[in-house]
Amino acid sequence: MIRSIPLRGFDQQMAYLVTDSMASHGTNLLWQTRPVSMEKDRGHNKVVWTDSNGNLECDSFDTVLMAVGREAQTKAIGLDSAGVQLNKDTGKIIGGHGGDSERSSVPHIYALGDVLQGKPELTPVAIKAGKLLAHRLFGSATAQMDYETVPTTVFTPLEYGCVGLSEETAILKHNEDDIEVYHAFYSPLEYTVAERSAEQCYMKMICLRGSDQAVLGLHLLGPNAGEIIQGFAAAMRCNVTKEAIQSTVGIHPTCAEEVVKLHITKRSGEDPRVTGC
């Protein structure tokens, strides 16, 4: 049951490929629906929802898993009395004051993790930001948390791993004419041997157009995507360019090899399907 869009905050081309893969394996996705009620009915869970036209529908399920997200519990701890500025819609703390990513509007109050407005809701992010903050407050360090090159993976049956900007965000931050997107549909070896469909196995690299073509984002849908993206995330922290990745020797036959072989752009209109070695 999807209320609006899949994987909000992620690259939407990749998100829809994820749902396409799930649907191709038998998952029935209910689009533009909102749950209304749920009750026990002869050992099952009877769920009532509204469809995209506002009509009521219902069905019974053995198990119901509710992904309700997170809500910042900031309203009852007196932050308003202390003068801490909050986002009115989310209740999250607005950071970035005094040139410090985690500093609130009150100089001696800092926010970390999911409670910080506009930052990734990921445990490793909170841990890393907390360590960096501790070193700034109690040591001589000045390093700030880099929230733009945070790698993450959605562990759907076909993994989706990414680091950096989505294509939508890259277009918003830069002129569309200044963005180059390299992409490919590929077939992992383990899919080829087992004669499995690789229709949704896809990757794309988002770069700034220009001589060095700085990499802004990398997105990969396929087996072991998280393992692959973790390595490329380190490269992105070092301001990797398309030229540097393209000049890297690939490990054959791996999915990661297809990243260093990317050469077809969306702008060209050419067929991005990888054929042969």
mmCIF file of N, CA and C in Angstrom, residues 139-225:
data_model
loop_
_atom_site.group_PDB
_atom_site.id
_atom_site.type_symbol
_atom_site.label_atom_id
_atom_site.label_comp_id
_atom_site.label_asym_id
_atom_site.label_seq_id
_atom_site.Cartn_x
_atom_site.Cartn_y
_atom_site.Cartn_z
ATOM 1 N N GLY A 139 38.035 18.923 21.450
ATOM 2 C CA GLY A 139 39.372 18.785 20.892
ATOM 3 C C GLY A 139 39.679 19.998 20.047
ATOM 4 N N SER A 140 40.603 19.829 19.150
ATOM 5 C CA SER A 140 41.005 20.953 18.301
ATOM 6 C C SER A 140 40.541 20.775 16.860
ATOM 7 N N ALA A 141 39.659 19.789 16.637
ATOM 8 C CA ALA A 141 39.206 19.489 15.280
ATOM 9 C C ALA A 141 38.226 20.542 14.769
ATOM 10 N N THR A 142 38.119 20.647 13.466
ATOM 11 C CA THR A 142 37.173 21.582 12.831
ATOM 12 C C THR A 142 36.286 20.892 11.798
ATOM 13 N N ALA A 143 36.520 19.596 11.557
ATOM 14 C CA ALA A 143 35.800 18.889 10.492
ATOM 15 C C ALA A 143 34.302 18.821 10.768
ATOM 16 N N GLN A 144 33.506 19.140 9.734
ATOM 17 C CA GLN A 144 32.053 19.066 9.804
ATOM 18 C C GLN A 144 31.584 17.775 9.130
ATOM 19 N N MET A 145 30.410 17.325 9.515
ATOM 20 C CA MET A 145 29.800 16.159 8.886
ATOM 21 C C MET A 145 29.434 16.489 7.436
ATOM 22 N N ASP A 146 29.774 15.581 6.536
ATOM 23 C CA ASP A 146 29.396 15.721 5.123
ATOM 24 C C ASP A 146 28.097 14.959 4.910
ATOM 25 N N TYR A 147 27.007 15.691 4.784
ATOM 26 C CA TYR A 147 25.699 15.059 4.639
ATOM 27 C C TYR A 147 25.336 14.771 3.185
ATOM 28 N N GLU A 148 26.144 15.204 2.228
ATOM 29 C CA GLU A 148 25.795 15.044 0.816
ATOM 30 C C GLU A 148 26.323 13.747 0.221
ATOM 31 N N THR A 149 27.391 13.194 0.773
ATOM 32 C CA THR A 149 27.948 11.962 0.205
ATOM 33 C C THR A 149 27.760 10.798 1.175
ATOM 34 N N VAL A 150 26.545 10.682 1.697
ATOM 35 C CA VAL A 150 26.209 9.592 2.609
ATOM 36 C C VAL A 150 25.724 8.399 1.789
ATOM 37 N N PRO A 151 26.411 7.261 1.859
ATOM 38 C CA PRO A 151 25.940 6.082 1.136
ATOM 39 C C PRO A 151 24.836 5.379 1.913
ATOM 40 N N THR A 152 23.902 4.818 1.205
ATOM 41 C CA THR A 152 22.846 4.046 1.864
ATOM 42 C C THR A 152 22.309 3.003 0.895
ATOM 43 N N THR A 153 21.620 2.022 1.442
ATOM 44 C CA THR A 153 21.059 0.945 0.619
ATOM 45 C C THR A 153 19.656 0.596 1.104
ATOM 46 N N VAL A 154 18.767 0.384 0.169
ATOM 47 C CA VAL A 154 17.432 -0.116 0.465
ATOM 48 C C VAL A 154 17.474 -1.620 0.209
ATOM 49 N N PHE A 155 17.261 -2.403 1.268
ATOM 50 C CA PHE A 155 17.443 -3.851 1.149
ATOM 51 C C PHE A 155 16.166 -4.558 0.688
ATOM 52 N N THR A 156 15.681 -4.114 -0.459
ATOM 53 C CA THR A 156 14.597 -4.805 -1.141
ATOM 54 C C THR A 156 15.181 -6.074 -1.776
ATOM 55 N N PRO A 157 14.322 -7.015 -2.238
ATOM 56 C CA PRO A 157 14.869 -8.239 -2.841
ATOM 57 C C PRO A 157 15.932 -7.960 -3.903
ATOM 58 N N LEU A 158 15.716 -6.942 -4.717
ATOM 59 C CA LEU A 158 16.748 -6.434 -5.615
ATOM 60 C C LEU A 158 17.277 -5.159 -4.973
ATOM 61 N N GLU A 159 18.508 -5.209 -4.448
ATOM 62 C CA GLU A 159 19.033 -4.100 -3.642
ATOM 63 C C GLU A 159 19.196 -2.818 -4.453
ATOM 64 N N TYR A 160 18.928 -1.693 -3.775
ATOM 65 C CA TYR A 160 19.162 -0.377 -4.371
ATOM 66 C C TYR A 160 20.151 0.371 -3.486
ATOM 67 N N GLY A 161 21.336 0.619 -4.008
ATOM 68 C CA GLY A 161 22.350 1.361 -3.275
ATOM 69 C C GLY A 161 22.636 2.683 -3.955
ATOM 70 N N CYS A 162 22.925 3.713 -3.167
ATOM 71 C CA CYS A 162 23.198 5.017 -3.764
ATOM 72 C C CYS A 162 24.097 5.851 -2.862
ATOM 73 N N VAL A 163 24.742 6.821 -3.464
ATOM 74 C CA VAL A 163 25.538 7.790 -2.733
ATOM 75 C C VAL A 163 25.512 9.091 -3.526
ATOM 76 N N GLY A 164 25.410 10.200 -2.818
ATOM 77 C CA GLY A 164 25.382 11.497 -3.489
ATOM 78 C C GLY A 164 23.982 11.928 -3.879
ATOM 79 N N LEU A 165 23.905 12.790 -4.868
ATOM 80 C CA LEU A 165 22.638 13.407 -5.251
ATOM 81 C C LEU A 165 21.798 12.505 -6.143
ATOM 82 N N SER A 166 20.479 12.609 -5.965
ATOM 83 C CA SER A 166 19.554 11.997 -6.920
ATOM 84 C C SER A 166 19.570 12.835 -8.188
ATOM 85 N N GLU A 167 19.039 12.277 -9.262
ATOM 86 C CA GLU A 167 18.999 13.040 -10.512
ATOM 87 C C GLU A 167 18.126 14.280 -10.356
ATOM 88 N N GLU A 168 17.015 14.150 -9.626
ATOM 89 C CA GLU A 168 16.127 15.294 -9.416
ATOM 90 C C GLU A 168 16.825 16.414 -8.650
ATOM 91 N N THR A 169 17.547 16.038 -7.582
ATOM 92 C CA THR A 169 18.228 17.049 -6.767
ATOM 93 C C THR A 169 19.373 17.690 -7.543
ATOM 94 N N ALA A 170 20.083 16.888 -8.320
ATOM 95 C CA ALA A 170 21.182 17.425 -9.128
ATOM 96 C C ALA A 170 20.667 18.475 -10.113
ATOM 97 N N ILE A 171 19.511 18.216 -10.707
ATOM 98 C CA ILE A 171 18.922 19.166 -11.658
ATOM 99 C C ILE A 171 18.491 20.438 -10.950
ATOM 100 N N LEU A 172 17.970 20.289 -9.714
ATOM 101 C CA LEU A 172 17.565 21.464 -8.951
ATOM 102 C C LEU A 172 18.762 22.315 -8.542
ATOM 103 N N LYS A 173 19.863 21.670 -8.181
ATOM 104 C CA LYS A 173 21.047 22.398 -7.700
ATOM 105 C C LYS A 173 21.873 22.978 -8.840
ATOM 106 N N HIS A 174 21.792 22.374 -9.995
ATOM 107 C CA HIS A 174 22.568 22.814 -11.155
ATOM 108 C C HIS A 174 21.607 22.926 -12.343
ATOM 109 N N ASN A 175 21.984 23.642 -13.337
ATOM 110 C CA ASN A 175 21.168 23.703 -14.542
ATOM 111 C C ASN A 175 21.129 22.331 -15.200
ATOM 112 N N GLU A 176 19.955 21.959 -15.716
ATOM 113 C CA GLU A 176 19.826 20.645 -16.343
ATOM 114 C C GLU A 176 20.834 20.458 -17.471
ATOM 115 N N ASP A 177 21.141 21.542 -18.174
ATOM 116 C CA ASP A 177 22.107 21.455 -19.269
ATOM 117 C C ASP A 177 23.530 21.210 -18.769
ATOM 118 N N ASP A 178 23.743 21.431 -17.463
ATOM 119 C CA ASP A 178 25.078 21.235 -16.895
ATOM 120 C C ASP A 178 25.250 19.858 -16.263
ATOM 121 N N ILE A 179 24.228 19.006 -16.414
ATOM 122 C CA ILE A 179 24.265 17.656 -15.830
ATOM 123 C C ILE A 179 24.398 16.622 -16.947
ATOM 124 N N GLU A 180 25.284 15.659 -16.721
ATOM 125 C CA GLU A 180 25.401 14.527 -17.646
ATOM 126 C C GLU A 180 25.116 13.253 -16.861
ATOM 127 N N VAL A 181 24.210 12.418 -17.383
ATOM 128 C CA VAL A 181 23.852 11.174 -16.715
ATOM 129 C C VAL A 181 24.283 9.995 -17.576
ATOM 130 N N TYR A 182 25.220 9.204 -17.059
ATOM 131 C CA TYR A 182 25.652 7.985 -17.711
ATOM 132 C C TYR A 182 24.855 6.822 -17.122
ATOM 133 N N HIS A 183 24.373 5.921 -17.958
ATOM 134 C CA HIS A 183 23.520 4.859 -17.421
ATOM 135 C C HIS A 183 23.649 3.573 -18.218
ATOM 136 N N ALA A 184 23.171 2.481 -17.587
ATOM 137 C CA ALA A 184 23.233 1.178 -18.251
ATOM 138 C C ALA A 184 22.290 0.196 -17.583
ATOM 139 N N PHE A 185 21.601 -0.600 -18.385
ATOM 140 C CA PHE A 185 20.928 -1.810 -17.920
ATOM 141 C C PHE A 185 21.926 -2.946 -18.141
ATOM 142 N N TYR A 186 22.143 -3.771 -17.125
ATOM 143 C CA TYR A 186 23.174 -4.799 -17.215
ATOM 144 C C TYR A 186 22.640 -6.126 -16.684
ATOM 145 N N SER A 187 23.366 -7.192 -16.964
ATOM 146 C CA SER A 187 22.968 -8.530 -16.512
ATOM 147 C C SER A 187 24.050 -9.106 -15.607
ATOM 148 N N PRO A 188 23.792 -9.218 -14.295
ATOM 149 C CA PRO A 188 24.764 -9.842 -13.392
ATOM 150 C C PRO A 188 25.035 -11.290 -13.819
ATOM 151 N N LEU A 189 26.258 -11.732 -13.627
ATOM 152 C CA LEU A 189 26.629 -13.080 -14.036
ATOM 153 C C LEU A 189 25.745 -14.133 -13.384
ATOM 154 N N GLU A 190 25.441 -13.949 -12.078
ATOM 155 C CA GLU A 190 24.633 -14.948 -11.389
ATOM 156 C C GLU A 190 23.210 -15.009 -11.927
ATOM 157 N N TYR A 191 22.749 -13.932 -12.574
ATOM 158 C CA TYR A 191 21.438 -13.952 -13.216
ATOM 159 C C TYR A 191 21.517 -14.650 -14.566
ATOM 160 N N THR A 192 22.602 -14.396 -15.293
ATOM 161 C CA THR A 192 22.763 -14.986 -16.620
ATOM 162 C C THR A 192 22.851 -16.503 -16.539
ATOM 163 N N VAL A 193 23.688 -17.002 -15.623
ATOM 164 C CA VAL A 193 23.881 -18.438 -15.467
ATOM 165 C C VAL A 193 22.584 -19.127 -15.060
ATOM 166 N N ALA A 194 21.850 -18.477 -14.126
ATOM 167 C CA ALA A 194 20.606 -19.062 -13.621
ATOM 168 C C ALA A 194 19.403 -18.738 -14.498
ATOM 169 N N GLU A 195 19.639 -17.994 -15.590
ATOM 170 C CA GLU A 195 18.577 -17.590 -16.511
ATOM 171 C C GLU A 195 17.466 -16.833 -15.787
ATOM 172 N N ARG A 196 17.874 -15.926 -14.885
ATOM 173 C CA ARG A 196 16.927 -15.068 -14.180
ATOM 174 C C ARG A 196 16.769 -13.756 -14.932
ATOM 175 N N SER A 197 15.610 -13.143 -14.784
ATOM 176 C CA SER A 197 15.373 -11.859 -15.437
ATOM 177 C C SER A 197 16.204 -10.765 -14.767
ATOM 178 N N ALA A 198 16.890 -9.974 -15.587
ATOM 179 C CA ALA A 198 17.677 -8.849 -15.085
ATOM 180 C C ALA A 198 17.105 -7.536 -15.609
ATOM 181 N N GLU A 199 15.806 -7.545 -15.865
ATOM 182 C CA GLU A 199 15.164 -6.405 -16.521
ATOM 183 C C GLU A 199 15.327 -5.110 -15.739
ATOM 184 N N GLN A 200 15.339 -5.192 -14.398
ATOM 185 C CA GLN A 200 15.439 -3.988 -13.586
ATOM 186 C C GLN A 200 16.849 -3.717 -13.057
ATOM 187 N N CYS A 201 17.840 -4.509 -13.441
ATOM 188 C CA CYS A 201 19.218 -4.267 -13.000
ATOM 189 C C CYS A 201 19.753 -3.054 -13.769
ATOM 190 N N TYR A 202 20.018 -1.995 -13.059
ATOM 191 C CA TYR A 202 20.285 -0.710 -13.719
ATOM 192 C C TYR A 202 21.227 0.113 -12.853
ATOM 193 N N MET A 203 22.023 0.953 -13.474
ATOM 194 C CA MET A 203 22.894 1.865 -12.737
ATOM 195 C C MET A 203 23.009 3.177 -13.490
ATOM 196 N N LYS A 204 23.270 4.231 -12.752
ATOM 197 C CA LYS A 204 23.514 5.511 -13.409
ATOM 198 C C LYS A 204 24.461 6.353 -12.564
ATOM 199 N N MET A 205 25.258 7.135 -13.245
ATOM 200 C CA MET A 205 26.212 8.042 -12.624
ATOM 201 C C MET A 205 25.872 9.457 -13.065
ATOM 202 N N ILE A 206 25.679 10.339 -12.104
ATOM 203 C CA ILE A 206 25.291 11.716 -12.383
ATOM 204 C C ILE A 206 26.525 12.597 -12.228
ATOM 205 N N CYS A 207 26.867 13.308 -13.290
ATOM 206 C CA CYS A 207 28.098 14.106 -13.300
ATOM 207 C C CYS A 207 27.812 15.546 -13.721
ATOM 208 N N LEU A 208 28.728 16.420 -13.317
ATOM 209 C CA LEU A 208 28.722 17.781 -13.842
ATOM 210 C C LEU A 208 29.381 17.774 -15.205
ATOM 211 N N ARG A 209 28.773 18.404 -16.184
ATOM 212 C CA ARG A 209 29.398 18.484 -17.490
ATOM 213 C C ARG A 209 30.611 19.399 -17.411
ATOM 214 N N GLY A 210 31.627 19.089 -18.144
ATOM 215 C CA GLY A 210 32.857 19.868 -18.123
ATOM 216 C C GLY A 210 34.041 18.964 -18.342
ATOM 217 N N SER A 211 35.225 19.527 -18.241
ATOM 218 C CA SER A 211 36.429 18.761 -18.557
ATOM 219 C C SER A 211 36.678 17.620 -17.589
ATOM 220 N N ASP A 212 36.460 17.862 -16.263
ATOM 221 C CA ASP A 212 36.764 16.803 -15.296
ATOM 222 C C ASP A 212 35.553 15.945 -14.954
ATOM 223 N N GLN A 213 34.342 16.453 -15.171
ATOM 224 C CA GLN A 213 33.100 15.725 -14.918
ATOM 225 C C GLN A 213 33.062 15.151 -13.491
ATOM 226 N N ALA A 214 32.980 16.036 -12.523
ATOM 227 C CA ALA A 214 32.876 15.624 -11.124
ATOM 228 C C ALA A 214 31.622 14.782 -10.927
ATOM 229 N N VAL A 215 31.761 13.682 -10.195
ATOM 230 C CA VAL A 215 30.623 12.791 -9.951
ATOM 231 C C VAL A 215 29.783 13.355 -8.815
ATOM 232 N N LEU A 216 28.501 13.571 -9.085
ATOM 233 C CA LEU A 216 27.570 14.114 -8.086
ATOM 234 C C LEU A 216 26.775 13.026 -7.379
ATOM 235 N N GLY A 217 26.532 11.921 -8.086
ATOM 236 C CA GLY A 217 25.732 10.846 -7.502
ATOM 237 C C GLY A 217 25.924 9.548 -8.265
ATOM 238 N N LEU A 218 25.815 8.448 -7.530
ATOM 239 C CA LEU A 218 25.909 7.125 -8.146
ATOM 240 C C LEU A 218 24.787 6.268 -7.598
ATOM 241 N N HIS A 219 24.045 5.622 -8.487
ATOM 242 C CA HIS A 219 22.882 4.825 -8.107
ATOM 243 C C HIS A 219 22.974 3.468 -8.787
ATOM 244 N N LEU A 220 22.701 2.413 -8.014
ATOM 245 C CA LEU A 220 22.852 1.060 -8.538
ATOM 246 C C LEU A 220 21.738 0.162 -8.016
ATOM 247 N N LEU A 221 21.100 -0.531 -8.927
ATOM 248 C CA LEU A 221 20.059 -1.492 -8.579
ATOM 249 C C LEU A 221 20.514 -2.864 -9.044
ATOM 250 N N GLY A 222 20.738 -3.769 -8.091
ATOM 251 C CA GLY A 222 21.218 -5.090 -8.434
ATOM 252 C C GLY A 222 21.701 -5.836 -7.210
ATOM 253 N N PRO A 223 22.171 -7.059 -7.385
ATOM 254 C CA PRO A 223 22.649 -7.844 -6.246
ATOM 255 C C PRO A 223 23.883 -7.208 -5.608
ATOM 256 N N ASN A 224 23.913 -7.237 -4.260
ATOM 257 C CA ASN A 224 25.060 -6.717 -3.498
ATOM 258 C C ASN A 224 25.315 -5.227 -3.742
ATOM 259 N N ALA A 225 24.257 -4.483 -4.007
ATOM 260 C CA ALA A 225 24.414 -3.054 -4.298
ATOM 261 C C ALA A 225 25.069 -2.313 -3.135
#
